[in-house]
mmCIF file of C-alpha atoms in Angstrom:
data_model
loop_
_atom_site.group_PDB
_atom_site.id
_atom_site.type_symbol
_atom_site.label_atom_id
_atom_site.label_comp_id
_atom_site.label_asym_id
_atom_site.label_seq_id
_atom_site.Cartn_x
_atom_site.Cartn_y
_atom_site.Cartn_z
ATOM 1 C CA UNK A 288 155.147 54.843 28.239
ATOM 2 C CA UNK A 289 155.821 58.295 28.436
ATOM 3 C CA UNK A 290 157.609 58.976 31.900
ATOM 4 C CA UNK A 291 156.667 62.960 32.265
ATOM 5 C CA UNK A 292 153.220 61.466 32.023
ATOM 6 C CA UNK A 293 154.234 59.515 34.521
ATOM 7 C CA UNK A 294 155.015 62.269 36.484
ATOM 8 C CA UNK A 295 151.750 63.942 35.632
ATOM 9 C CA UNK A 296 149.669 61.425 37.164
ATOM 10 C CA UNK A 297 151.657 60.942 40.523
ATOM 11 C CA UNK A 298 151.363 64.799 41.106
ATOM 12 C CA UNK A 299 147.311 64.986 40.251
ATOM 13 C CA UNK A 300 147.064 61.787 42.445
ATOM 14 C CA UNK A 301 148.948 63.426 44.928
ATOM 15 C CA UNK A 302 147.132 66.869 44.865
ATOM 16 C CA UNK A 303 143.764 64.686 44.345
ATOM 17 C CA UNK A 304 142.646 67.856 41.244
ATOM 18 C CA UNK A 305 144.316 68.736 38.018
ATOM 19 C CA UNK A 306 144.070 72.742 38.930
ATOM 20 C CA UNK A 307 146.198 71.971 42.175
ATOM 21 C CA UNK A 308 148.648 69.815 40.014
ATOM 22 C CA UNK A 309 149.040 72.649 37.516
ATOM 23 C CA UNK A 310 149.928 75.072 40.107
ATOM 24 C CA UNK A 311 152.756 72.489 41.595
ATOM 25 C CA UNK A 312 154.110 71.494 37.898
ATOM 26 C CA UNK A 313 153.522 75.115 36.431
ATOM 27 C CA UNK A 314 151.693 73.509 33.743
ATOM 28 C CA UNK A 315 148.801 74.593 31.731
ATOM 29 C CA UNK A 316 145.665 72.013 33.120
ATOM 30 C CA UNK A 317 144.951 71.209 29.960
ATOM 31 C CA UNK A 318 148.343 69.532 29.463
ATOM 32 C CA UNK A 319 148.058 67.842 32.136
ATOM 33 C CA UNK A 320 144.164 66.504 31.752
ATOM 34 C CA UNK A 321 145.968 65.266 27.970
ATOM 35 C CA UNK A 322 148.720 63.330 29.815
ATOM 36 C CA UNK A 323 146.814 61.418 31.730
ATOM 37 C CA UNK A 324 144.378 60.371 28.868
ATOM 38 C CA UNK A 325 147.274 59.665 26.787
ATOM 39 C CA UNK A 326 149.041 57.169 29.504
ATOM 40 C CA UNK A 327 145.777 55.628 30.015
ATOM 41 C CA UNK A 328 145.264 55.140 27.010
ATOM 42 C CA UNK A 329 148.942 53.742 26.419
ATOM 43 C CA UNK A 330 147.958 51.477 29.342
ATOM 44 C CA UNK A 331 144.802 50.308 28.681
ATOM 45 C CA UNK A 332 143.346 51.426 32.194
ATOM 46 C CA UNK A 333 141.495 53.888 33.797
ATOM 47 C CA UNK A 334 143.695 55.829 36.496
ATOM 48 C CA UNK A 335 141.309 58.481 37.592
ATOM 49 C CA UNK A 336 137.656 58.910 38.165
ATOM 50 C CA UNK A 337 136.539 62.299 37.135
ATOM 51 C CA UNK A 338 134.341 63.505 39.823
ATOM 52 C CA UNK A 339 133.052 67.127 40.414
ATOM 53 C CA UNK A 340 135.048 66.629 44.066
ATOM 54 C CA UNK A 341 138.439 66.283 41.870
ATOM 55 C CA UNK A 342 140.219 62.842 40.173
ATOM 56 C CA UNK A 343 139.781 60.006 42.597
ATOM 57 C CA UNK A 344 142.284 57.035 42.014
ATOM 58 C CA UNK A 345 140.566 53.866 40.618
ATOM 59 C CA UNK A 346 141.837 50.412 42.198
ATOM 60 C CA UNK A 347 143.857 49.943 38.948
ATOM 61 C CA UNK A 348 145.128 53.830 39.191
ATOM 62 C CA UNK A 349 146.220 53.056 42.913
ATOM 63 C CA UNK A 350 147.940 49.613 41.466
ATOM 64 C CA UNK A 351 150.134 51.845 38.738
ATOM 65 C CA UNK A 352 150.508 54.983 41.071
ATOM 66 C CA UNK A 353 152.609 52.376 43.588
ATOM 67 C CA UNK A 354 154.656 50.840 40.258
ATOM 68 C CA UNK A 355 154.938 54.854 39.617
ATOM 69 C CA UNK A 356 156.504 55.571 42.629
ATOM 70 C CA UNK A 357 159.185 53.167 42.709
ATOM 71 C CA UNK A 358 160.089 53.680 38.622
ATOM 72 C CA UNK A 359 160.537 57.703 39.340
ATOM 73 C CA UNK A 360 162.694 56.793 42.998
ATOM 74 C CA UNK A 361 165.024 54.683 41.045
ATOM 75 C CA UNK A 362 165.540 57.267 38.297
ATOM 76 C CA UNK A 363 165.717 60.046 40.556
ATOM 77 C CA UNK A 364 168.359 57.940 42.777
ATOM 78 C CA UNK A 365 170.030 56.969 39.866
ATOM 79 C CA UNK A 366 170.525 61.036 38.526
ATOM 80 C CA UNK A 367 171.472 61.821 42.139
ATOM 81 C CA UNK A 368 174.507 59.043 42.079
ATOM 82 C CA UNK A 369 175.630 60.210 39.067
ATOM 83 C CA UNK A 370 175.381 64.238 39.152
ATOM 84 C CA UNK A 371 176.860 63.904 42.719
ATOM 85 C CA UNK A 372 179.746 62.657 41.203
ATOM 86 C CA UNK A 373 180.309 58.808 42.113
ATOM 87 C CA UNK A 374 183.092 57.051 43.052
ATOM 88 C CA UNK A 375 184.878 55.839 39.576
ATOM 89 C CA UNK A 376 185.498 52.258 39.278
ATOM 90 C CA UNK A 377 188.952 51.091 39.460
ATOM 91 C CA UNK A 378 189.306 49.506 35.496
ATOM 92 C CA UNK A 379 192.232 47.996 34.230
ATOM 93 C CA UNK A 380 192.688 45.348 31.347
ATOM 94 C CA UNK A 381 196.018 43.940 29.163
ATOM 95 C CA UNK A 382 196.445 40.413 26.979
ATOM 96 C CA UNK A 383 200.042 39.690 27.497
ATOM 97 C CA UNK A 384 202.339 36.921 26.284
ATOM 98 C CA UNK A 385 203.348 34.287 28.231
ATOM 99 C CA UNK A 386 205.966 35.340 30.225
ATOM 100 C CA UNK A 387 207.439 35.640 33.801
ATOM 101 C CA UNK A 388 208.730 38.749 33.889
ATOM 102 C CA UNK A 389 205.397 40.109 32.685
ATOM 103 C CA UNK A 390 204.029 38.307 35.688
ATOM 104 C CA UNK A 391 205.792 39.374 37.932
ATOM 105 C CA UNK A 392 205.475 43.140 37.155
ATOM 106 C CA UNK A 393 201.615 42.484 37.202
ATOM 107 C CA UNK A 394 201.555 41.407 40.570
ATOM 108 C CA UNK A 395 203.519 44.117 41.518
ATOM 109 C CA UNK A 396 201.250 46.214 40.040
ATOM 110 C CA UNK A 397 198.112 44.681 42.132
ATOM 111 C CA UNK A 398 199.331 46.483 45.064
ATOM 112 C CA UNK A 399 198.737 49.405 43.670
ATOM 113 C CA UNK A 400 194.686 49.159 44.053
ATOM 114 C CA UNK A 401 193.194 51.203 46.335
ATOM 115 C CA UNK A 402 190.392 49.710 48.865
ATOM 116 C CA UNK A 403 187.793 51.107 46.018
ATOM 117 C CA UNK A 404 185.717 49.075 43.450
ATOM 118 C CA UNK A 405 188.078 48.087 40.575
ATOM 119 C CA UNK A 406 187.787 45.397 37.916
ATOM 120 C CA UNK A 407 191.058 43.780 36.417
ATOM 121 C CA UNK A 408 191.928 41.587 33.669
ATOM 122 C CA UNK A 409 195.006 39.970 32.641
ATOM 123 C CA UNK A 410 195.029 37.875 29.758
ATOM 124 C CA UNK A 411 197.828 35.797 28.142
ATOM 125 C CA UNK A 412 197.592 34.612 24.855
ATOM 126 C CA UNK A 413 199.330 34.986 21.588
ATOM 127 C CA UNK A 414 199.805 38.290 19.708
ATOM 128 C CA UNK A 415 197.085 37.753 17.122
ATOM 129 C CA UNK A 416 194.864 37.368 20.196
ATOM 130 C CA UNK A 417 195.571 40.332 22.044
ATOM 131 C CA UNK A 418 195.711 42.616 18.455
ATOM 132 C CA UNK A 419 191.869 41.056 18.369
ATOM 133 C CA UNK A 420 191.022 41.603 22.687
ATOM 134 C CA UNK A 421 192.100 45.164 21.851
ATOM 135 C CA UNK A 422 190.028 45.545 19.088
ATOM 136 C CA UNK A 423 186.974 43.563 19.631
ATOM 137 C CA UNK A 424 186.751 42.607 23.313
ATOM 138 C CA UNK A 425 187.087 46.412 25.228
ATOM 139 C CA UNK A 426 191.196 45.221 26.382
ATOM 140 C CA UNK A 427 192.486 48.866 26.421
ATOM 141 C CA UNK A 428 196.528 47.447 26.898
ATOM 142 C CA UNK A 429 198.109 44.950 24.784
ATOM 143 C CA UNK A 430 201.740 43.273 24.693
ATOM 144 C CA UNK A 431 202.585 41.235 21.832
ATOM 145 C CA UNK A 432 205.831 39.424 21.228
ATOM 146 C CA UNK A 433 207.391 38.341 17.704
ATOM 147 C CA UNK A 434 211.125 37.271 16.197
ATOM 148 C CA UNK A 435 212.768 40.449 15.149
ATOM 149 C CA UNK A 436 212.765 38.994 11.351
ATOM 150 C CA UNK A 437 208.642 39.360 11.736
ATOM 151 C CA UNK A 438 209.268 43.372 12.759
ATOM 152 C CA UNK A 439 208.288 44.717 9.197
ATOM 153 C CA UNK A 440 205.232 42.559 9.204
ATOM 154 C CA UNK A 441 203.553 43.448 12.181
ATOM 155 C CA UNK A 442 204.628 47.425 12.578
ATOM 156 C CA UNK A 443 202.425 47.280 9.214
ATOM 157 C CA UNK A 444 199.630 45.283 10.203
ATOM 158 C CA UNK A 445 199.617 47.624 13.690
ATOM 159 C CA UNK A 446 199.356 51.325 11.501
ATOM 160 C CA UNK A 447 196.442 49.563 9.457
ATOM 161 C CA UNK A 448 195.088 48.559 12.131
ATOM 162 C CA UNK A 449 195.094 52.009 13.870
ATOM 163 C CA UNK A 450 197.282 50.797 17.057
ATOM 164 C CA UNK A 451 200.257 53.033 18.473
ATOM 165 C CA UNK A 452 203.155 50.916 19.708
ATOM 166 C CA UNK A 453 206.786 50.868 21.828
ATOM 167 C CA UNK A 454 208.966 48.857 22.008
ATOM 168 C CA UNK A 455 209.382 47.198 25.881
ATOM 169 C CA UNK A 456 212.415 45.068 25.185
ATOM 170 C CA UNK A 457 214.500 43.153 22.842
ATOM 171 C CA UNK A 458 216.008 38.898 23.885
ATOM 172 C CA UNK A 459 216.632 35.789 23.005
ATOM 173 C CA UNK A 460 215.175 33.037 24.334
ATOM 174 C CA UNK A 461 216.762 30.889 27.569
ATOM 175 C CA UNK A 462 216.318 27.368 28.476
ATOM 176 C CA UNK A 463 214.649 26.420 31.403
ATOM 177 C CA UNK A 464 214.484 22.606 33.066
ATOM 178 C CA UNK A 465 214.381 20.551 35.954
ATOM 179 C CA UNK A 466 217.224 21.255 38.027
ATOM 180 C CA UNK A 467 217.937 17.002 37.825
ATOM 181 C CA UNK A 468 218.157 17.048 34.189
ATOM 182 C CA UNK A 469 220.868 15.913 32.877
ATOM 183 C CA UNK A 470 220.619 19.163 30.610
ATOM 184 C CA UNK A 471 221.167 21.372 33.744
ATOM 185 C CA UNK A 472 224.336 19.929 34.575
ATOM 186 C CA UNK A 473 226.009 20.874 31.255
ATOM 187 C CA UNK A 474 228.406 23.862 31.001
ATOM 188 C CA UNK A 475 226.935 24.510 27.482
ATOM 189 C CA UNK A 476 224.138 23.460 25.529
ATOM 190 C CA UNK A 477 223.677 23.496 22.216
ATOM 191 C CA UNK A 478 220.719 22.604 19.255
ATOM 192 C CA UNK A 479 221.773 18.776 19.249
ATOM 193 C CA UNK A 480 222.099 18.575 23.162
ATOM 194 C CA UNK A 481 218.351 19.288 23.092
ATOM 195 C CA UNK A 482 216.966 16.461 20.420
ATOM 196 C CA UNK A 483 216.368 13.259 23.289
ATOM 197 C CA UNK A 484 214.823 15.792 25.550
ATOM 198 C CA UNK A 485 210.891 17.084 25.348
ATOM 199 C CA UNK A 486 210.396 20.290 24.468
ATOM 200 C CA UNK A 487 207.104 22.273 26.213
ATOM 201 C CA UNK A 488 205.700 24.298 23.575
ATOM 202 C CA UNK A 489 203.419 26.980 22.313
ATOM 203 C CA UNK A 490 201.111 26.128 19.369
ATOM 204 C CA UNK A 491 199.495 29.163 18.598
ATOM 205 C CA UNK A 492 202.853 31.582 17.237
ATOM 206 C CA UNK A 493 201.314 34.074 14.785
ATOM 207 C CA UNK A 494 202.363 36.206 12.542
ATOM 208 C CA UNK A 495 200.135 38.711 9.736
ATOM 209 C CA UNK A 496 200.336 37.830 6.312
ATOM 210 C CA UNK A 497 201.695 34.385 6.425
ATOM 211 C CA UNK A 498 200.642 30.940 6.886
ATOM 212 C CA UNK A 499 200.692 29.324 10.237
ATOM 213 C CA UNK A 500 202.378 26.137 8.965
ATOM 214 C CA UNK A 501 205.363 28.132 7.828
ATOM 215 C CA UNK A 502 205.798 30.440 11.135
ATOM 216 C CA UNK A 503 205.474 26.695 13.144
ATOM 217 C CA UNK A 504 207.760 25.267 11.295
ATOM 218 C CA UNK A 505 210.207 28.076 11.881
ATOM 219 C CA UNK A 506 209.136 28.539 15.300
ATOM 220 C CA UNK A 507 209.815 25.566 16.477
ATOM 221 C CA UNK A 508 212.675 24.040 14.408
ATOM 222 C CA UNK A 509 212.636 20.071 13.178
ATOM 223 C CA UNK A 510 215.412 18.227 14.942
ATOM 224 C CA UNK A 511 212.687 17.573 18.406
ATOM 225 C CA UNK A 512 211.073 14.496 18.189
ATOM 226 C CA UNK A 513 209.043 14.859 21.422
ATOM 227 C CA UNK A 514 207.044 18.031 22.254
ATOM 228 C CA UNK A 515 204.282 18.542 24.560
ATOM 229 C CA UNK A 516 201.863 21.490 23.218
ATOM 230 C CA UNK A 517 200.251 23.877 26.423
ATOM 231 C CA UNK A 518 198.061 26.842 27.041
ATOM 232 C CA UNK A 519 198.979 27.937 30.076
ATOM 233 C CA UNK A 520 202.130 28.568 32.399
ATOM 234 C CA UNK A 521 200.681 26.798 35.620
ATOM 235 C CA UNK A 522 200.736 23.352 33.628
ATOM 236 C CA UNK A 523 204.201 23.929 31.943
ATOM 237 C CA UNK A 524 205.634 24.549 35.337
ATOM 238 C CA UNK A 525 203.793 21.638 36.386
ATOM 239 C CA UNK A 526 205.430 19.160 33.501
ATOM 240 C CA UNK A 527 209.500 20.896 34.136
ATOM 241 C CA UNK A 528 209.233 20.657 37.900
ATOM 242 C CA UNK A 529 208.012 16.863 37.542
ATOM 243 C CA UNK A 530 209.664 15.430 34.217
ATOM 244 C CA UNK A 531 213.521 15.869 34.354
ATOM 245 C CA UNK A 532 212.812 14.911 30.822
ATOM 246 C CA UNK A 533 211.488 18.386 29.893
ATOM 247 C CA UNK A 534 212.476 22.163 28.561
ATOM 248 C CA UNK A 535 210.929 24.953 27.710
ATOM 249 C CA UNK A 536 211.948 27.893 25.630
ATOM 250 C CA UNK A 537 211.119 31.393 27.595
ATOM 251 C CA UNK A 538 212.193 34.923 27.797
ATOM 252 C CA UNK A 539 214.231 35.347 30.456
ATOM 253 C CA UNK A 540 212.991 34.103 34.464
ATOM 254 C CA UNK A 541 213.145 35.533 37.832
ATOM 255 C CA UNK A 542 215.528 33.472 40.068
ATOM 256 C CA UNK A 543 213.145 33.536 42.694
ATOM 257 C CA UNK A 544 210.568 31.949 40.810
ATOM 258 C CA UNK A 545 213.281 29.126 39.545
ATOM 259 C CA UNK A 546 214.719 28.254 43.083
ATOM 260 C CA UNK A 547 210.558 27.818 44.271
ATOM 261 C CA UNK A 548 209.837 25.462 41.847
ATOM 262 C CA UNK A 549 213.629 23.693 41.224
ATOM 263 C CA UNK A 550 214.124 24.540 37.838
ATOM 264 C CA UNK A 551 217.477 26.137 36.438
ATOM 265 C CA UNK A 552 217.423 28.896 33.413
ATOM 266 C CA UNK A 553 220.707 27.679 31.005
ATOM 267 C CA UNK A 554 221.661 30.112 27.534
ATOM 268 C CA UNK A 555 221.652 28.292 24.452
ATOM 269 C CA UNK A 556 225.180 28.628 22.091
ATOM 270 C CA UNK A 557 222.861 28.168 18.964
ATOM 271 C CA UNK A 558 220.260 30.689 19.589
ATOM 272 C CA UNK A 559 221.116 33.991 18.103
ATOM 273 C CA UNK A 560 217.128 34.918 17.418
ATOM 274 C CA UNK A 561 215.994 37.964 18.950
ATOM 275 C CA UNK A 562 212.597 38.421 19.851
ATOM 276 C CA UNK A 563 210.715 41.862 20.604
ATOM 277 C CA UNK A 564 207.976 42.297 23.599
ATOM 278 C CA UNK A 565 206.027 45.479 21.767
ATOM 279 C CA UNK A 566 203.005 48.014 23.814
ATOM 280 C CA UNK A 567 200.379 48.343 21.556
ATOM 281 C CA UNK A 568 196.788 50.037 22.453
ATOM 282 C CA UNK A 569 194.534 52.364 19.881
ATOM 283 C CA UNK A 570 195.427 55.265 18.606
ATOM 284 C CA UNK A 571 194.470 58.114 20.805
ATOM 285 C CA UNK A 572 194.476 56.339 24.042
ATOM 286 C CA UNK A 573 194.726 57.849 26.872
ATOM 287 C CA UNK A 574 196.623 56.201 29.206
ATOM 288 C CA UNK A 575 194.402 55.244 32.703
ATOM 289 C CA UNK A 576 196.458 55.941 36.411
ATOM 290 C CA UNK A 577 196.405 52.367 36.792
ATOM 291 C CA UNK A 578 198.091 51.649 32.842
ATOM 292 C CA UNK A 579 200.812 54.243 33.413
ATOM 293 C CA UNK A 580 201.499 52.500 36.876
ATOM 294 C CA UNK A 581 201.555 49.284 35.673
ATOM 295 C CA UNK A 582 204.295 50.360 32.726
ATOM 296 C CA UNK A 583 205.798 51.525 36.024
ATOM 297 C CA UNK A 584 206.006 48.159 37.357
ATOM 298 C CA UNK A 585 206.785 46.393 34.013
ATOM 299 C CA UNK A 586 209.763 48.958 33.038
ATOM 300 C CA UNK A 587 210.738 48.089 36.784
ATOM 301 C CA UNK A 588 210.845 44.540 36.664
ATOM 302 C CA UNK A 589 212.569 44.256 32.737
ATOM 303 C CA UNK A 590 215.253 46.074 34.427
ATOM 304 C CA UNK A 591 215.721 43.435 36.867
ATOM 305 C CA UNK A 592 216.053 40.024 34.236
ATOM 306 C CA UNK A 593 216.322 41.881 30.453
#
C-alpha cells in the first residue's frame, strides 16, 4: 500500500471532488483519479462512489479513510519528533572483568546521568566474552584482563580483529579471606600456606589460540585440592564472608568494601605474575560523553588501589 495514495484519497475525501483535491495537492486530476483506482485496487474495496455531485465515501471508504487518518498522524508525529530534534537517549554499555575496582569506578560513574532517558549496561564476564559483546552484541566499551605472558597473543588477535586498545593498568593478584581465617592472621603467606584452604575460582580464563585445558591448568596451579567454581562476585563475597575456610584470588580491593563485609586483602610471597586490565572498543570509535566520563571515573579510582 502505497502511502501518497494514501494521501490522495484523504484529500479527495476531504474536498468531496478530485478537481478540488488537485488544486490543494497541485496535482494533475488525472493522477489523482489513478491513485485512488490503484489503492482500491491494492485493497480490494471500493472507496469512492463516482457521482456527477463529486466522489462520495462508500461505508468501506469511510472504514479505511478513519485507519487513514491515524496511519498519516503517526507518521507525521513521528517526522515532527525527529526533525525537531529530540532529546538523545542517554546510551552507555561495557563487559568488564570481574573486579572491584572496576566496580567501584562504575558506580561512580552512575552519578553522572542526567534526569534524561538513558539505557546502561554493565557486563562482567571473561575477555573472550567481552571481545564477542563488542563484536556481536552492540557493547561499544570493553575491558579485558590477561597474564602479561598472554600479551603477544591477544594484541594479535585484537588488530585482526579490528579493535584499538590501552592499556588501564598492570598487578598481581592479592589474597582476599575471611578476616577469622587462620590465613589472615599470618604475617606472610606463601603457595603451600594456601593448599588446606578453598580456593573461589573463575572457570572461564581464556586466552586466543590455545586450548582451555592448558590456560586452566596454568591459571589455576595444581597444589589446591578444594576449589569452589563461581560466576558472579555477589556469591563469592557471599562464600569468604561466611566460610573462614575460603580465598579468592583478585586484583587489588577497596578497603571500604573489605571492612563492610569482614574480609582482609593479604600479598602473596610466591606470586610474581602480572596481569594487564586492557580498553578495547572498534576501530574508529568515537568515544560517547558518558565513555570518556566513565574512563574518568575508572582512571580515578585505579589511582586509588593500583
Amino acid at each position: 500500500m502505497n502511502l501518497l495514495h494514501m494521501k490522495h484519497a484523504l484529500e479527495v475525501a476531504k474536498a468531496g471532488s478530485l478537481s478540488k483535491a488537485s488544486e490543494v495537492l497541485l496535482i494533475a486530476t488525472p493522477n489523482i483519479s489513478r491513485s485512488i483506482k490503484e489503492l482500491e485496487s491494492d485493497l480490494g474495496i471500493t472507496i469512492f462512489d463516482r457521482t456527477q455531485n463529486g466522489m462520495k465515501l462508500t461505508p468501506e471508504g469511510e472504514e479505511f479513510i478513519n485507519f487513514a487518518k491515524e496511519i498519516l498522524k503517526q507518521i507525521d508525529d513521528v517526522e515532527k519528533f525527529y526533525k525537531a530534534g529530540a532529546p538523545k537517549k542517554q546510551e552507555f554499555s561495557i563487559s568488564v572483568p570481574r573486579a572491584c575496582y572496576i566496580s567501584e569506578a562504575f558506580a561512580n560513574f552512575s552519578k553522572s546521568l542526567s534526569k534524561e532517558t538513558a539505557e546502561v549496561f554493565y557486563k562482567e564476564t571473561n575477555s573472550q566474552r567481552t571481545i564477542d559483546n563488542i563484536l556481536n552484541h552492540d557493547y561499544k566499551l570493553g575491558i579485558i584482563r590477561y597474564a602479561e605472558n598472554y600479551d603477544k597473543y591477544f594484541k594479535t588477535m585484537l588488530e585482526e580483529k579490528g579493535f584499538q586498545y590501552e592499556l588501564v593498568t598492570e598487578f598481581t593478584y592479592s589474597l582476599i579471606m575471611n578476616a577469622e581465617s587462620e590465613l589472615a592472621k599470618k604475617q606472610s603467606i606463601s603457595f603451600n600456606d594456601l593448599k588446606d584452604y578453598i580456593e573461589i575460582a573463575h572457570a572461564d580464563p581464556y586466552v586466543p589460540s590455545m586450548p582451555l585445558s592448558k590456560v586452566i591448568k596454568e591459571e589455576l596451579p595444581d597444589n589446591i585440592n578444594r576449589r569452589i567454581f563461581i560466576f558472579e562476585r555477589a556469591s563469592q563475597f557471599d562464600l569468604l564472608t561466611t566460610n573462614p575456610e575460603t580465598f579468592m584470588w583478585v586484583s587489588p580491593t577497596p578497603q571500604k568494601l573489605l571492612e563492610r563485609l569482614n574480609l582482609v586483602q593479604r600479598k602473596c610471597e610466591d606470586n610474581k605474575k602480572v596481569y594487564k586490565d586492557v580498553l578495547i572498543c572498534k576501530d574508529g570509535y568515537k568515544l560517547s560523553r558518558l565513555d570518556r566520563q566513565f574512563i574518568t571515573e575508572l582512571c580515578e579510582t585505579k589511582r586509588k588501589y593500583l
